[in-house]
Each structure stands twice: as C-alpha cells, then as structure tokens.
Amino acid sequence: MGLDQLTVGFRRRSTQEKIMKQNGAVVSSSMDEPRARARNGRLLPNARLISNAVHLDLPYDHKKYSLMIMQFGQLLDHEVTHSPTERGPNDEILNCTRCDSPTTLSVHCMPLPVPEGDPHFPTHFNGERRCLPFARSLLGQLNLGYRNQLNQLTAFLDGSVIYGATKCEANHLRMFRGGLMNFTNLGHHNP
C-alpha cells in the first residue's frame, strides 16, 4: 500500500480543531482521545501501515550520505525534546506491550496493533494478539482544550544531551576532577 493510498491524520491544536469542525472534519469525541477518523468518517489507517509505507526496509547505500546523518538527527532530537511519561505500578517504567493495557494497566497506554502482513512483526506472540508498546506523554494541562505535550528540555542546542539538562544530571555526569566527565571503563576495549 503506497502512502498516496493512505489518509493520514494528525492531532491538531485546539484552534485548528475548531476550524476543522467548521469545515466538516471529523474529530475525536473527547479532548483527550487521539483522532481516529478521517474527514470522510472512515477510520484512519493503522500507524504500522503508515510506517511500513513510508520507511521501506531496503538495502540502499547512498553515495553522499551515511547513517551518520540519521545519528546526528537523533542526537538533535534528544537535545531539544523529552516528553515526560506516566510511571507504572511500583514506579516502574510503563509497559504498554499488551494490547489490553489501556484498560488493565493505564489510560496512558496506547499500544499499536501489528497489522496482518507486517514485514517485521508477527500478528500473534505466544497465542496472544501482538501490539507494539506505546505510552502517551503526560498532559500539559487538563482544562484548557485539547491535549498538549510537555517538554522537559530547553528548545536550544545547548549540549544538554551530552552534559545534562538539569544541575543534578550535570553533576552525575561529572568527575569533579580536572574538568573530566564520568565514563564507563570497558576494560581493554576502553584504554
């Protein structure tokens, strides 16, 4: 299925939602629910279908660009964005792997069902329906309209991904000796 065959829906800010409603667009019935329907009323496609259509897993070597560009993009992403997520039972990381986790574990779980014919993941695992874990970020506010995300970092390229975004993180990364940073000794692999 090509991307041109998919109706892609994105969350809109509240002003955009109002404009869409006025123009006949279908939006979610709740301020906190992700949009599930297209303008024509049909269900939006599964996120895995979109991902598989956009990101083809082909062995493609570019003459000019290497995977280093992707790695640099990932570094920049971690430099400017970090959305907090809800914690699970016993203050553990929220595990939204099970398809029923939104009702059995947390409303912040939004697992993504693996569609039939997925090239990477089976639709069932150990006899159970397979879902990919996805936890929604915490609400930025509760009373002012549609759900917005929080960002725990500054929106500046300030090296916080390397040196820490808070004083506590920065102190944990430093040795406090000769301006050195902490490191992990990997034995003979890290002289």
XYZ file of N, CA and C in Angstrom:
573
model
N 0.851 -1.174 0.000
C 0.000 0.000 0.000
C 0.895 1.236 0.000
N 0.715 2.124 -0.941
C 1.525 3.331 -1.022
C 0.979 4.429 -0.135
N 1.824 5.405 0.148
C 1.419 6.499 1.021
C 0.271 7.299 0.412
N 0.230 7.374 -0.938
C -0.848 8.122 -1.579
C -2.213 7.465 -1.364
N -2.225 6.188 -0.954
C -3.487 5.493 -0.709
C -3.955 5.647 0.734
N -3.128 6.232 1.566
C -3.465 6.352 2.979
C -4.011 7.740 3.282
N -4.973 7.804 4.144
C -5.457 9.082 4.657
C -4.792 9.277 5.995
N -3.853 10.190 6.054
C -3.062 10.365 7.251
C -3.690 11.438 8.129
N -3.914 11.124 9.404
C -4.489 12.100 10.325
C -3.489 12.494 11.389
N -3.447 13.738 11.737
C -2.557 14.227 12.773
C -3.371 14.967 13.821
N -2.902 14.986 15.049
C -3.543 15.764 16.091
C -3.370 17.235 15.754
N -4.361 18.021 16.008
C -4.334 19.453 15.743
C -4.457 20.200 17.060
N -3.935 21.389 17.100
C -4.130 22.237 18.277
C -5.588 22.690 18.308
N -6.046 23.180 19.434
C -7.473 23.463 19.609
C -8.033 24.420 18.560
N -7.314 25.466 18.168
C -7.811 26.385 17.151
C -7.993 25.650 15.831
N -7.030 24.813 15.503
C -7.127 24.049 14.267
C -8.293 23.065 14.331
N -8.548 22.485 15.498
C -9.670 21.561 15.656
C -10.984 22.288 15.375
N -11.132 23.521 15.892
C -12.363 24.287 15.676
C -12.564 24.570 14.194
N -11.482 24.948 13.517
C -11.559 25.219 12.078
C -11.961 23.952 11.337
N -11.379 22.826 11.728
C -11.695 21.563 11.066
C -13.150 21.194 11.269
N -13.671 21.386 12.484
C -15.075 21.068 12.750
C -15.988 21.935 11.894
N -15.643 23.222 11.774
C -16.459 24.134 10.977
C -16.463 23.722 9.507
N -15.372 23.092 9.067
C -15.257 22.663 7.679
C -15.672 21.218 7.471
N -16.333 20.628 8.455
C -16.876 19.291 8.290
C -15.917 18.164 8.622
N -14.776 18.446 9.216
C -13.841 17.387 9.562
C -14.354 16.616 10.776
N -14.003 15.353 10.848
C -14.399 14.519 11.973
C -13.259 14.510 12.976
N -13.552 14.874 14.210
C -12.528 14.870 15.248
C -12.949 13.891 16.332
N -12.058 13.653 17.278
C -12.377 12.711 18.341
C -13.503 13.251 19.207
N -14.174 12.341 19.899
C -15.308 12.747 20.723
C -14.860 13.281 22.077
N -13.608 13.131 22.400
C -13.093 13.569 23.686
C -11.861 14.439 23.478
N -11.644 15.364 24.399
C -10.467 16.223 24.323
C -9.182 15.424 24.500
N -9.257 14.271 25.135
C -8.060 13.515 25.469
C -7.793 12.340 24.525
N -8.730 12.029 23.644
C -8.559 10.896 22.738
C -7.779 11.314 21.500
N -6.942 10.425 20.984
C -6.298 10.724 19.711
C -7.320 10.682 18.578
N -7.082 11.422 17.559
C -8.006 11.439 16.420
C -8.005 10.059 15.774
N -9.168 9.528 15.478
C -9.280 8.179 14.944
C -9.959 8.134 13.574
N -10.596 9.219 13.151
C -11.355 9.188 11.897
C -10.905 10.291 10.939
N -10.985 9.980 9.659
C -10.655 10.939 8.602
C -11.835 11.867 8.372
N -11.670 12.845 7.517
C -12.754 13.791 7.218
C -13.968 13.093 6.636
N -13.729 12.010 5.912
C -14.857 11.298 5.305
C -15.536 10.343 6.293
N -15.060 10.306 7.543
C -15.669 9.479 8.570
C -15.084 8.091 8.711
N -14.237 7.691 7.763
C -13.618 6.370 7.855
C -12.508 6.375 8.898
N -12.243 5.196 9.450
C -11.157 5.071 10.415
C -9.829 5.389 9.756
N -8.953 6.068 10.491
C -7.607 6.331 9.992
C -6.822 5.022 9.965
N -5.837 4.910 9.095
C -5.087 3.661 8.992
C -4.213 3.408 10.216
N -3.886 2.148 10.410
C -3.005 1.709 11.475
C -1.636 2.390 11.326
N -1.045 2.816 12.431
C 0.252 3.506 12.409
C 1.342 2.646 11.783
N 1.291 1.333 11.978
C 2.291 0.441 11.377
C 2.159 0.409 9.853
N 0.931 0.491 9.329
C 0.761 0.535 7.873
C 1.419 1.777 7.292
N 1.235 2.905 7.963
C 1.857 4.149 7.512
C 3.381 4.027 7.594
N 3.874 3.547 8.707
C 5.317 3.399 8.893
C 5.931 2.506 7.827
N 5.286 1.378 7.557
C 5.819 0.459 6.549
C 5.743 1.042 5.145
N 4.742 1.882 4.868
C 4.622 2.501 3.549
C 5.670 3.598 3.350
N 5.980 4.328 4.415
C 6.915 5.449 4.318
C 8.368 4.992 4.405
N 8.650 4.080 5.302
C 10.032 3.643 5.549
C 10.247 2.246 4.987
N 10.618 2.196 3.738
C 10.873 0.905 3.118
C 12.189 0.344 3.643
N 12.193 -0.904 3.997
C 13.390 -1.545 4.535
C 14.192 -2.152 3.384
N 14.892 -1.285 2.662
C 15.666 -1.721 1.513
C 17.145 -1.481 1.752
N 18.003 -2.372 1.266
C 19.448 -2.148 1.405
C 19.895 -1.081 0.407
N 19.883 0.160 0.834
C 20.190 1.268 -0.053
C 21.403 2.012 0.475
N 22.481 1.996 -0.273
C 23.685 2.733 0.096
C 23.737 4.012 -0.723
N 23.757 5.128 -0.025
C 23.815 6.421 -0.697
C 25.271 6.799 -0.902
N 25.568 7.405 -2.031
C 26.953 7.773 -2.333
C 27.436 8.952 -1.499
N 26.507 9.803 -1.066
C 26.893 11.022 -0.353
C 26.591 10.966 1.142
N 25.464 10.312 1.520
C 25.024 10.346 2.910
C 25.170 8.974 3.562
N 25.621 8.982 4.795
C 25.757 7.732 5.547
C 24.746 7.732 6.697
N 24.755 6.672 7.477
C 23.885 6.596 8.650
C 24.251 7.652 9.692
N 25.399 8.274 9.529
C 25.800 9.324 10.470
C 24.807 10.489 10.446
N 24.190 10.758 9.308
C 23.186 11.826 9.236
C 21.993 11.464 10.112
N 21.555 10.205 10.041
C 20.448 9.760 10.889
C 20.844 9.875 12.363
N 22.061 9.455 12.689
C 22.527 9.519 14.077
C 22.583 10.963 14.567
N 23.021 11.882 13.713
C 23.083 13.284 14.101
C 21.673 13.835 14.324
N 20.738 13.445 13.457
C 19.337 13.851 13.638
C 18.782 13.337 14.953
N 19.139 12.101 15.309
C 18.686 11.527 16.583
C 19.284 12.310 17.753
N 20.553 12.674 17.639
C 21.204 13.476 18.684
C 20.487 14.819 18.839
N 20.173 15.479 17.721
C 19.459 16.761 17.787
C 18.084 16.598 18.421
N 17.384 15.518 18.072
C 16.066 15.270 18.650
C 16.163 15.134 20.167
N 17.137 14.375 20.629
C 17.296 14.191 22.079
C 17.826 15.453 22.755
N 18.401 16.343 21.982
C 18.893 17.608 22.506
C 17.760 18.573 22.825
N 16.690 18.543 22.039
C 15.649 19.562 22.196
C 14.300 19.039 22.672
N 14.077 17.723 22.736
C 12.774 17.225 23.180
C 12.899 16.058 24.146
N 12.110 16.096 25.175
C 11.970 14.985 26.114
C 10.623 15.133 26.801
N 9.668 14.318 26.391
C 8.326 14.391 26.970
C 8.227 13.428 28.141
N 7.767 13.899 29.292
C 7.611 13.001 30.439
C 6.453 12.039 30.224
N 6.582 10.819 30.731
C 5.514 9.831 30.632
C 5.108 9.368 32.023
N 3.917 8.833 32.093
C 3.384 8.293 33.357
C 4.227 7.096 33.786
N 4.332 6.888 35.078
C 5.026 5.713 35.612
C 4.008 4.609 35.863
N 4.479 3.366 35.818
C 3.613 2.221 36.040
C 3.545 1.835 37.506
N 2.992 0.645 37.795
C 2.921 0.158 39.176
C 4.324 0.081 39.797
N 4.417 0.372 41.074
C 5.684 0.380 41.812
C 6.705 1.341 41.212
N 6.218 2.409 40.585
C 7.055 3.448 39.986
C 7.977 2.898 38.894
N 7.551 1.812 38.236
C 8.328 1.236 37.145
C 8.000 1.954 35.840
N 8.836 1.754 34.831
C 8.557 2.290 33.508
C 7.277 1.639 33.009
N 6.391 2.429 32.453
C 5.098 1.944 31.987
C 5.297 0.968 30.830
N 4.823 -0.271 31.007
C 4.971 -1.302 29.987
C 3.636 -1.506 29.273
N 3.491 -0.886 28.119
C 2.235 -0.920 27.360
C 2.284 -1.964 26.245
N 2.943 -3.087 26.489
C 3.110 -4.116 25.467
C 1.819 -4.857 25.168
N 1.042 -5.171 26.190
C -0.185 -5.934 25.972
C -1.230 -5.065 25.276
N -1.973 -5.672 24.374
C -2.994 -4.932 23.617
C -4.109 -4.406 24.515
N -4.327 -5.039 25.670
C -5.379 -4.582 26.584
C -4.848 -3.646 27.671
N -3.608 -3.206 27.546
C -3.001 -2.377 28.601
C -3.714 -1.049 28.866
N -4.431 -0.431 27.905
C -5.147 0.804 28.249
C -6.229 0.581 29.309
N -6.820 -0.624 29.360
C -7.863 -0.888 30.348
C -7.335 -1.641 31.559
N -6.261 -2.414 31.402
C -5.758 -3.216 32.517
C -4.595 -2.573 33.256
N -3.921 -1.597 32.648
C -2.730 -1.014 33.276
C -2.837 0.494 33.462
N -2.996 1.229 32.362
C -3.015 2.693 32.453
C -3.712 3.299 31.238
N -4.446 4.376 31.469
C -5.081 5.091 30.364
C -4.040 5.761 29.472
N -2.799 5.861 29.954
C -1.729 6.460 29.158
C -1.140 5.476 28.158
N -1.533 4.198 28.230
C -1.083 3.203 27.255
C -1.910 3.336 25.982
N -1.252 3.275 24.860
C -1.924 3.289 23.569
C -1.171 2.346 22.625
N -1.187 1.030 22.932
C -0.425 0.076 22.130
C -0.896 0.040 20.678
N 0.043 -0.196 19.780
C -0.246 -0.188 18.355
C -0.377 -1.622 17.850
N -1.565 -2.045 17.394
C -1.736 -3.418 16.905
C -0.879 -3.679 15.670
N -0.244 -4.843 15.631
C 0.535 -5.238 14.461
C -0.446 -5.728 13.398
N -0.456 -5.104 12.214
C -1.423 -5.499 11.186
C -1.022 -6.795 10.485
N -1.989 -7.417 9.843
C -1.715 -8.617 9.045
C -0.680 -8.276 7.972
N 0.250 -9.183 7.744
C 1.246 -8.998 6.686
C 2.373 -8.054 7.034
N 2.527 -7.672 8.302
C 3.630 -6.790 8.689
C 4.945 -7.493 8.361
N 5.879 -6.800 7.702
C 7.118 -7.458 7.280
C 8.107 -7.739 8.419
N 7.893 -7.165 9.597
C 8.863 -7.311 10.684
C 8.333 -8.008 11.930
N 7.048 -7.870 12.216
C 6.490 -8.394 13.464
C 5.343 -9.356 13.186
N 5.275 -10.467 13.930
C 4.131 -11.369 13.782
C 2.891 -10.752 14.432
N 1.709 -11.100 13.940
C 0.467 -10.543 14.499
C 0.114 -11.176 15.838
N 0.657 -12.354 16.115
C 0.413 -13.034 17.387
C 1.722 -13.518 17.973
N 1.808 -13.515 19.304
C 3.005 -13.976 20.004
C 2.537 -14.774 21.221
N 2.999 -16.008 21.332
C 2.571 -16.905 22.415
C 1.051 -17.004 22.495
N 0.390 -17.042 21.341
C -1.058 -17.200 21.299
C -1.858 -15.932 21.536
N -1.210 -14.821 21.855
C -1.909 -13.556 22.109
C -1.693 -12.587 20.965
N -2.673 -11.708 20.764
C -2.559 -10.646 19.760
C -1.331 -9.813 20.081
N -0.545 -9.466 19.075
C 0.694 -8.716 19.261
C 0.454 -7.234 19.047
N 0.898 -6.426 19.994
C 0.863 -4.970 19.877
C 2.251 -4.426 20.170
N 2.577 -3.300 19.569
C 3.832 -2.626 19.860
C 3.580 -1.632 20.991
N 4.470 -1.590 21.977
C 4.235 -0.710 23.125
C 4.312 0.765 22.750
N 3.374 1.524 23.266
C 3.371 2.970 23.075
C 2.697 3.600 24.277
N 3.416 4.497 24.940
C 2.862 5.215 26.088
C 2.749 6.691 25.715
N 1.584 7.262 25.931
C 1.377 8.679 25.641
C 2.092 9.523 26.687
N 2.545 10.688 26.258
C 3.211 11.584 27.205
C 2.184 12.186 28.154
N 2.681 12.719 29.266
C 1.795 13.325 30.253
C 1.099 14.555 29.680
N -0.052 14.855 30.232
C -0.806 16.031 29.821
C -0.084 17.305 30.232
N -0.072 18.288 29.337
C 0.480 19.586 29.678
C -0.491 20.405 30.508
N -1.770 20.143 30.350
C -2.819 20.845 31.084
C -4.086 20.012 31.000
N -5.023 20.275 31.865
C -6.247 19.481 31.907
C -7.499 20.241 31.501
N -7.507 21.557 31.600
C -8.756 22.299 31.457
C -8.806 23.286 30.293
N -7.780 23.396 29.509
C -7.726 24.468 28.511
C -7.935 23.996 27.079
N -8.465 22.822 26.864
C -8.705 22.359 25.499
C -8.030 21.036 25.220
N -7.681 20.841 23.964
C -7.128 19.568 23.538
C -5.761 19.295 24.159
N -5.429 18.028 24.250
C -4.201 17.555 24.882
C -2.966 18.161 24.217
N -2.078 18.707 25.027
C -0.786 19.214 24.570
C 0.313 18.519 25.366
N 1.463 18.364 24.752
C 2.564 17.686 25.411
C 3.478 18.672 26.119
N 4.120 18.169 27.170
C 5.137 18.933 27.884
C 6.493 18.624 27.278
N 7.421 19.550 27.405
C 8.802 19.312 27.019
C 9.658 19.606 28.237
N 10.422 18.624 28.683
C 11.249 18.785 29.883
C 12.573 19.471 29.598
N 12.898 19.706 28.329
C 14.187 20.301 27.980
C 13.986 21.690 27.407
N 15.084 22.401 27.274
C 15.025 23.681 26.584
C 14.999 23.398 25.087
N 14.532 24.339 24.316
C 14.488 24.178 22.867
C 15.747 24.753 22.230
N 16.865 24.665 22.937
C 18.127 25.210 22.446
C 19.129 24.090 22.227
N 20.022 24.282 21.276
C 21.131 23.346 21.070
C 22.236 23.746 22.040
N 22.071 23.320 23.285
C 22.976 23.753 24.357
C 23.846 22.631 24.899
N 23.846 21.468 24.256
C 24.660 20.352 24.718
C 24.061 19.593 25.882
N 22.790 19.831 26.195
C 22.189 19.168 27.359
C 22.120 17.658 27.186
N 22.061 17.177 25.951
C 22.047 15.733 25.724
C 23.386 15.112 26.136
N 24.431 15.910 26.115
C 25.769 15.432 26.498
C 26.065 15.763 27.952
N 25.771 16.997 28.351
C 26.170 17.484 29.664
C 25.057 17.479 30.704
N 23.838 17.071 30.325
C 22.721 17.031 31.258
C 21.834 18.253 31.121
N 20.537 18.057 31.332
C 19.569 19.138 31.207
C 19.279 19.802 32.546
N 19.664 19.154 33.636
C 19.462 19.732 34.964
C 20.784 19.723 35.701
N 20.857 20.488 36.773
C 22.079 20.523 37.581
C 22.372 19.134 38.145
N 21.342 18.420 38.569
C 21.511 17.074 39.105
C 22.128 16.138 38.062
N 21.584 16.155 36.828
C 22.139 15.318 35.759
C 23.573 15.716 35.432
N 23.825 17.018 35.349
C 25.173 17.502 35.038
C 26.164 17.058 36.106
N 25.778 17.145 37.365
C 26.668 16.713 38.441
C 26.923 15.211 38.393
N 25.912 14.433 38.033
C 26.066 12.982 37.939
C 27.040 12.600 36.817
N 27.108 13.422 35.775
C 27.967 13.124 34.632
C 29.415 13.592 34.828
N 29.648 14.427 35.807
C 30.998 14.987 36.012
C 31.789 14.187 37.033
N 33.130 14.221 36.867
C 34.015 13.574 37.841
C 34.447 14.559 38.932
N 34.325 15.862 38.662
C 34.788 16.918 39.571
C 36.292 16.792 39.827
N 36.998 16.415 38.775
C 38.456 16.278 38.847
C 39.040 16.658 37.491
N 39.712 17.774 37.410
C 40.376 18.189 36.176
C 39.430 18.467 35.019
N 38.163 18.776 35.305
C 37.203 19.071 34.249
C 36.750 17.848 33.477
N 37.012 16.646 34.002
C 36.672 15.413 33.298
C 35.223 15.009 33.539
N 34.682 14.276 32.565
C 33.346 13.713 32.708
C 33.473 12.256 33.115
N 32.445 11.731 33.785
C 32.410 10.315 34.136
C 32.418 9.464 32.871
N 32.882 8.251 33.003
C 32.886 7.327 31.879
C 32.769 5.916 32.421
N 32.471 5.004 31.538
C 32.383 3.594 31.915
C 33.629 2.891 31.421
N 34.324 2.224 32.310
C 35.534 1.509 31.927
C 35.136 0.160 31.345
N 35.391 -0.023 30.078
C 35.045 -1.271 29.390
C 36.232 -2.220 29.307
N 37.173 -2.078 30.235
C 38.344 -2.971 30.249
C 39.280 -2.643 29.114
N 39.790 -3.684 28.461
C 40.787 -3.482 27.412
C 40.196 -2.821 26.150
N 38.876 -2.727 26.046
C 38.241 -2.045 24.896
C 38.254 -0.536 25.071
N 38.500 -0.058 26.281
C 38.447 1.369 26.566
C 39.713 1.743 27.334
N 40.835 1.905 26.626
C 42.108 2.177 27.349
C 42.100 3.516 28.054
